[in-house]
mmCIF file of C-alpha atoms in Angstrom:
data_model
loop_
_atom_site.group_PDB
_atom_site.id
_atom_site.type_symbol
_atom_site.label_atom_id
_atom_site.label_comp_id
_atom_site.label_asym_id
_atom_site.label_seq_id
_atom_site.Cartn_x
_atom_site.Cartn_y
_atom_site.Cartn_z
ATOM 1 C CA MET A 1 217.738 86.078 168.534
ATOM 2 C CA ARG A 2 220.462 83.567 167.721
ATOM 3 C CA LEU A 3 222.780 83.458 164.754
ATOM 4 C CA GLN A 4 222.906 80.120 162.993
ATOM 5 C CA THR A 5 225.789 79.492 160.613
ATOM 6 C CA THR A 6 226.461 76.906 157.966
ATOM 7 C CA ALA A 7 229.357 76.204 155.652
ATOM 8 C CA ILE A 8 227.530 74.380 152.868
ATOM 9 C CA THR A 9 227.780 76.101 149.489
ATOM 10 C CA ALA A 10 224.802 76.307 147.150
ATOM 11 C CA LEU A 11 225.241 74.706 143.763
ATOM 12 C CA LEU A 12 224.533 77.134 140.962
ATOM 13 C CA ALA A 13 224.801 74.298 138.463
ATOM 14 C CA SER A 14 221.476 72.984 139.793
ATOM 15 C CA LEU A 15 219.523 76.119 138.932
ATOM 16 C CA SER A 16 218.159 74.694 135.710
ATOM 17 C CA ASP A 17 216.444 71.905 137.655
ATOM 18 C CA ALA A 18 214.156 74.426 139.365
ATOM 19 C CA GLN A 19 212.630 75.880 136.186
ATOM 20 C CA THR A 20 209.543 73.666 136.272
ATOM 21 C CA LEU A 21 207.861 71.469 138.830
ATOM 22 C CA ASN A 22 208.109 67.942 137.509
ATOM 23 C CA ILE A 23 205.244 66.262 139.315
ATOM 24 C CA PRO A 24 205.264 62.455 138.982
ATOM 25 C CA SER A 25 202.540 60.913 136.849
ATOM 26 C CA ARG A 26 199.523 60.066 138.957
ATOM 27 C CA VAL A 27 198.334 56.501 139.329
ATOM 28 C CA GLY A 28 194.660 56.044 138.479
ATOM 29 C CA SER A 29 191.959 58.703 138.421
ATOM 30 C CA ILE A 30 191.757 61.751 140.671
ATOM 31 C CA VAL A 31 190.012 60.987 143.972
ATOM 32 C CA SER A 32 187.701 63.835 145.030
ATOM 33 C CA LEU A 33 187.096 63.548 148.765
ATOM 34 C CA ALA A 34 183.754 64.572 150.270
ATOM 35 C CA GLN A 35 185.482 65.363 153.560
ATOM 36 C CA PRO A 36 189.051 65.553 154.860
ATOM 37 C CA SER A 37 190.902 62.251 155.117
ATOM 38 C CA SER A 38 192.352 61.839 158.612
ATOM 39 C CA ILE A 39 195.658 59.974 158.776
ATOM 40 C CA SER A 40 197.361 58.389 161.760
ATOM 41 C CA GLY A 41 200.411 56.163 161.560
ATOM 42 C CA SER A 42 202.057 55.875 158.127
ATOM 43 C CA LYS A 43 200.191 56.028 154.831
ATOM 44 C CA ASP A 44 201.761 55.536 151.381
ATOM 45 C CA MET A 45 199.371 56.796 148.713
ATOM 46 C CA GLY A 46 201.249 55.264 145.788
ATOM 47 C CA TYR A 47 201.158 58.518 143.806
ATOM 48 C CA ARG A 48 197.403 58.719 143.630
ATOM 49 C CA GLU A 49 196.013 62.247 143.290
ATOM 50 C CA PHE A 50 193.469 63.695 145.713
ATOM 51 C CA ASP A 51 191.392 66.864 145.832
ATOM 52 C CA ARG A 52 188.108 68.126 147.327
ATOM 53 C CA GLY A 53 186.280 68.709 144.056
ATOM 54 C CA ARG A 54 186.059 72.461 144.589
ATOM 55 C CA ALA A 55 187.902 75.115 142.647
ATOM 56 C CA CYS A 56 190.101 77.529 144.571
ATOM 57 C CA ASP A 57 187.950 80.668 144.779
ATOM 58 C CA THR A 58 189.340 82.305 147.930
ATOM 59 C CA ASP A 59 192.748 83.083 149.380
ATOM 60 C CA VAL A 60 191.683 83.208 153.051
ATOM 61 C CA ASP A 61 192.030 80.492 155.686
ATOM 62 C CA THR A 62 188.882 78.371 155.496
ATOM 63 C CA GLY A 63 189.817 75.903 158.245
ATOM 64 C CA SER A 64 190.601 72.221 158.544
ATOM 65 C CA GLU A 65 187.150 71.194 157.359
ATOM 66 C CA ASN A 66 188.288 72.130 153.854
ATOM 67 C CA ALA A 67 191.644 70.318 153.985
ATOM 68 C CA VAL A 68 192.402 67.328 151.785
ATOM 69 C CA PHE A 69 194.333 65.506 154.528
ATOM 70 C CA ILE A 70 194.543 66.003 158.286
ATOM 71 C CA LEU A 71 197.621 64.389 159.829
ATOM 72 C CA GLU A 72 197.354 63.355 163.454
ATOM 73 C CA ASN A 73 200.300 63.639 165.826
ATOM 74 C CA GLY A 74 203.121 61.367 164.660
ATOM 75 C CA ALA A 75 201.568 60.606 161.264
ATOM 76 C CA THR A 76 203.496 60.160 158.009
ATOM 77 C CA LEU A 77 202.053 60.830 154.554
ATOM 78 C CA SER A 78 204.087 59.744 151.543
ATOM 79 C CA ASN A 79 203.917 59.582 147.740
ATOM 80 C CA ALA A 80 200.778 61.670 147.277
ATOM 81 C CA ILE A 81 199.665 64.335 144.815
ATOM 82 C CA ILE A 82 197.322 67.095 145.951
ATOM 83 C CA GLY A 83 195.228 68.247 143.003
ATOM 84 C CA ALA A 84 194.192 71.770 142.115
ATOM 85 C CA ASN A 85 190.533 71.577 143.166
ATOM 86 C CA GLN A 86 190.816 72.276 146.890
ATOM 87 C CA LEU A 87 190.911 75.197 149.326
ATOM 88 C CA GLU A 88 193.333 73.742 151.874
ATOM 89 C CA GLY A 89 196.023 71.117 151.340
ATOM 90 C CA VAL A 90 197.437 69.216 154.324
ATOM 91 C CA HIS A 91 196.711 70.253 157.918
ATOM 92 C CA CYS A 92 198.991 68.828 160.581
ATOM 93 C CA LYS A 93 198.545 68.242 164.304
ATOM 94 C CA GLY A 94 201.685 67.784 166.393
ATOM 95 C CA ALA A 95 204.834 66.147 164.998
ATOM 96 C CA ARG A 96 204.454 64.760 161.466
ATOM 97 C CA THR A 97 206.319 63.822 158.306
ATOM 98 C CA LEU A 98 205.529 64.379 154.633
ATOM 99 C CA ILE A 99 207.611 62.463 152.091
ATOM 100 C CA ASN A 100 207.316 63.093 148.351
ATOM 101 C CA VAL A 101 204.049 65.012 148.587
ATOM 102 C CA TRP A 102 203.344 67.189 145.543
ATOM 103 C CA PHE A 103 200.960 70.127 145.222
ATOM 104 C CA ARG A 104 199.709 70.776 141.710
ATOM 105 C CA ASP A 105 198.357 74.236 142.596
ATOM 106 C CA VAL A 106 198.355 75.809 146.058
ATOM 107 C CA CYS A 107 195.192 77.615 147.104
ATOM 108 C CA GLU A 108 195.425 79.155 150.612
ATOM 109 C CA ASP A 109 198.371 77.142 151.959
ATOM 110 C CA ALA A 110 199.809 73.800 150.896
ATOM 111 C CA ILE A 111 200.820 72.655 154.390
ATOM 112 C CA SER A 112 199.560 74.122 157.672
ATOM 113 C CA ALA A 113 201.557 73.089 160.765
ATOM 114 C CA LEU A 114 198.923 73.803 163.392
ATOM 115 C CA GLY A 115 200.118 71.855 166.440
ATOM 116 C CA ASN A 116 203.322 71.810 168.452
ATOM 117 C CA GLY A 117 206.082 69.424 167.389
ATOM 118 C CA ASN A 118 208.727 69.019 164.742
ATOM 119 C CA VAL A 119 207.743 68.739 161.081
ATOM 120 C CA LEU A 120 209.795 67.104 158.326
ATOM 121 C CA ILE A 121 208.929 67.815 154.704
ATOM 122 C CA GLN A 122 211.166 65.596 152.570
ATOM 123 C CA GLY A 123 211.098 65.675 148.782
ATOM 124 C CA GLY A 124 208.087 66.688 146.743
ATOM 125 C CA GLY A 125 207.234 70.223 145.765
ATOM 126 C CA ALA A 126 204.613 72.893 145.201
ATOM 127 C CA GLN A 127 203.745 75.543 142.662
ATOM 128 C CA ASN A 128 201.472 78.534 142.100
ATOM 129 C CA ALA A 129 201.091 79.639 145.718
ATOM 130 C CA ALA A 130 199.807 83.207 145.803
ATOM 131 C CA ASP A 131 200.872 83.405 149.451
ATOM 132 C CA LYS A 132 202.547 80.582 151.408
ATOM 133 C CA VAL A 133 203.497 76.985 150.779
ATOM 134 C CA VAL A 134 204.085 76.158 154.478
ATOM 135 C CA GLN A 135 202.263 77.972 157.299
ATOM 136 C CA HIS A 136 203.889 77.372 160.715
ATOM 137 C CA ASN A 137 201.529 78.093 163.623
ATOM 138 C CA GLY A 138 202.751 75.668 166.294
ATOM 139 C CA ARG A 139 206.019 75.613 168.224
ATOM 140 C CA GLY A 140 208.935 73.498 167.077
ATOM 141 C CA THR A 141 211.155 73.081 164.039
ATOM 142 C CA VAL A 142 209.977 72.784 160.446
ATOM 143 C CA THR A 143 212.580 71.148 158.194
ATOM 144 C CA VAL A 144 212.110 71.411 154.428
ATOM 145 C CA ARG A 145 214.587 69.201 152.594
ATOM 146 C CA ASP A 146 215.137 68.284 148.930
ATOM 147 C CA CYS A 147 212.013 70.121 147.778
ATOM 148 C CA THR A 148 211.214 72.303 144.779
ATOM 149 C CA VAL A 149 209.003 75.392 144.870
ATOM 150 C CA VAL A 150 207.957 77.277 141.739
ATOM 151 C CA THR A 151 206.036 80.568 141.727
ATOM 152 C CA ALA A 152 205.129 81.356 145.322
ATOM 153 C CA GLY A 153 204.872 84.231 147.735
ATOM 154 C CA LYS A 154 206.785 82.391 150.463
ATOM 155 C CA LEU A 155 208.083 78.882 150.957
ATOM 156 C CA CYS A 156 207.727 78.937 154.749
ATOM 157 C CA ARG A 157 206.233 81.535 157.103
ATOM 158 C CA GLY A 158 205.856 81.583 160.878
ATOM 159 C CA CYS A 159 202.401 82.825 161.825
ATOM 160 C CA GLY A 160 202.457 86.598 162.026
ATOM 161 C CA ASN A 161 198.968 87.271 163.377
ATOM 162 C CA CYS A 162 197.183 84.419 165.153
ATOM 163 C CA SER A 163 195.799 83.439 168.548
ATOM 164 C CA ASN A 164 198.289 82.195 171.181
ATOM 165 C CA ASN A 165 201.062 83.466 168.954
ATOM 166 C CA GLY A 166 204.671 83.226 170.077
ATOM 167 C CA GLY A 167 207.836 81.246 169.712
ATOM 168 C CA PRO A 168 210.446 80.392 169.188
ATOM 169 C CA ARG A 169 209.765 78.713 165.889
ATOM 170 C CA ASN A 170 212.683 77.335 163.903
ATOM 171 C CA VAL A 171 212.871 76.586 160.208
ATOM 172 C CA VAL A 172 215.597 74.582 158.475
ATOM 173 C CA ILE A 173 215.839 74.737 154.674
ATOM 174 C CA GLN A 174 218.168 72.169 153.092
ATOM 175 C CA ASN A 175 218.839 71.475 149.406
ATOM 176 C CA VAL A 176 215.783 73.377 148.209
ATOM 177 C CA LYS A 177 215.364 74.620 144.637
ATOM 178 C CA ALA A 178 213.243 77.729 144.177
ATOM 179 C CA ARG A 179 212.054 79.779 141.232
ATOM 180 C CA SER A 180 209.986 82.971 141.241
ATOM 181 C CA VAL A 181 209.563 83.224 145.005
ATOM 182 C CA SER A 182 209.118 86.553 146.784
ATOM 183 C CA GLU A 183 210.446 85.380 150.168
ATOM 184 C CA LEU A 184 211.983 81.996 150.804
ATOM 185 C CA VAL A 185 211.422 82.236 154.572
ATOM 186 C CA GLY A 186 209.536 84.656 156.819
ATOM 187 C CA ILE A 187 210.253 84.618 160.567
ATOM 188 C CA ASN A 188 209.160 86.643 163.601
ATOM 189 C CA SER A 189 212.364 87.979 165.098
ATOM 190 C CA ASN A 190 210.566 89.330 168.190
ATOM 191 C CA TYR A 191 209.667 85.731 169.108
ATOM 192 C CA GLY A 192 213.250 84.515 168.766
ATOM 193 C CA ASP A 193 212.584 82.584 165.554
ATOM 194 C CA VAL A 194 215.633 81.196 163.752
ATOM 195 C CA ALA A 195 216.028 80.257 160.082
ATOM 196 C CA THR A 196 218.924 78.103 158.868
ATOM 197 C CA ILE A 197 219.299 77.784 155.103
ATOM 198 C CA SER A 198 221.905 75.615 153.403
ATOM 199 C CA GLY A 199 222.728 73.890 150.138
ATOM 200 C CA SER A 200 219.904 75.649 148.304
ATOM 201 C CA CYS A 201 219.623 77.619 145.089
ATOM 202 C CA GLY A 202 217.117 79.532 143.040
ATOM 203 C CA THR A 203 216.256 82.019 140.327
ATOM 204 C CA THR A 204 214.233 85.198 140.794
ATOM 205 C CA VAL A 205 214.048 84.882 144.565
ATOM 206 C CA LYS A 206 213.552 88.415 145.867
ATOM 207 C CA LYS A 207 214.504 87.780 149.497
ATOM 208 C CA VAL A 208 216.025 84.749 151.184
ATOM 209 C CA CYS A 209 214.824 85.560 154.708
ATOM 210 C CA GLN A 210 212.416 88.316 155.709
ATOM 211 C CA GLU A 211 212.076 89.245 159.369
ATOM 212 C CA TYR A 212 208.684 90.286 160.730
ATOM 213 C CA GLU A 213 207.230 91.361 164.054
ATOM 214 C CA GLY A 214 204.629 88.796 165.065
ATOM 215 C CA ILE A 215 201.522 89.822 167.011
ATOM 216 C CA GLU A 216 198.643 88.248 168.908
ATOM 217 C CA LEU A 217 195.522 87.794 166.810
ATOM 218 C CA ASP A 218 194.230 91.177 165.651
ATOM 219 C CA ILE A 219 191.959 91.062 162.628
ATOM 220 C CA ALA A 220 192.418 94.764 161.943
ATOM 221 C CA ALA A 221 196.211 94.737 162.150
ATOM 222 C CA ASP A 222 198.803 94.080 159.489
ATOM 223 C CA ARG A 223 201.931 92.103 160.208
ATOM 224 C CA ARG A 224 204.897 94.379 160.546
ATOM 225 C CA ARG A 225 207.676 93.761 158.072
ATOM 226 C CA LEU A 226 211.018 94.718 159.585
ATOM 227 C CA GLU A 227 213.560 96.568 157.497
ATOM 228 C CA ARG A 228 215.976 93.676 157.464
ATOM 229 C CA GLY A 229 216.410 91.059 154.813
ATOM 230 C CA SER A 230 218.625 88.042 154.392
ATOM 231 C CA GLY A 231 221.626 88.109 156.661
ATOM 232 C CA GLY A 232 219.760 89.500 159.687
ATOM 233 C CA SER A 233 220.786 88.400 163.147
ATOM 234 C CA SER A 234 218.267 85.539 163.182
ATOM 235 C CA VAL A 235 219.429 84.057 159.908
ATOM 236 C CA GLY A 236 222.208 81.709 158.924
ATOM 237 C CA GLU A 237 222.502 80.860 155.277
ATOM 238 C CA ALA A 238 224.510 79.507 152.400
ATOM 239 C CA TYR A 239 222.293 80.317 149.473
ATOM 240 C CA ALA A 240 222.879 81.405 145.896
ATOM 241 C CA VAL A 241 220.350 83.438 143.946
ATOM 242 C CA ALA A 242 220.552 84.300 140.264
ATOM 243 C CA GLU A 243 218.158 86.997 139.073
ATOM 244 C CA LYS A 244 216.618 86.654 135.634
#
């Protein structure tokens, strides 16, 4: 485990900005996709809204066949709104970038980083995630920058119980605004995961960084939550939390 440090101070004056998720107005009607839309290269959606035409009626992983978008290695998706009627949001293969992508309501996960490579999530936001906004299964660094998350279990979580599990996985949180989040970041300290959090603020965030013990896929097992919170040896942070 490595200690990451940062000197950036969170701005408490920005807390009021995180009270609601101000999703941009969509352009045109909602597009309900019959199957996932596969994206390679760069695609600007012009703030159109997409879903799969199915209400969220399960909180388990239903696979990429239920995703709204599948991003191929190196793809960039920008200026898109993911509507509420879907089971899976965006599934990513390899390195990829999401810019100003908004999730009206998260079902299972908003973003699933399934392949190896670095992921940049710039701008945008998500709300109403019973579990995770970002699920990190591959190896590499996930950077979440200038995003807003409202009412979620976790903003970002390294896979705790999946096949070919291991690390290290790194997560970088920069200038994020959070409200009503149980855990901002969850990492597997036994895999050498590192979380670096800077310039971020929030209200009613129960834990900034929760360390877990990751395991190889075991359907019958629960992920082990370690008795360490923010400030553990795998965490570097400059984060301000105001409880309400």
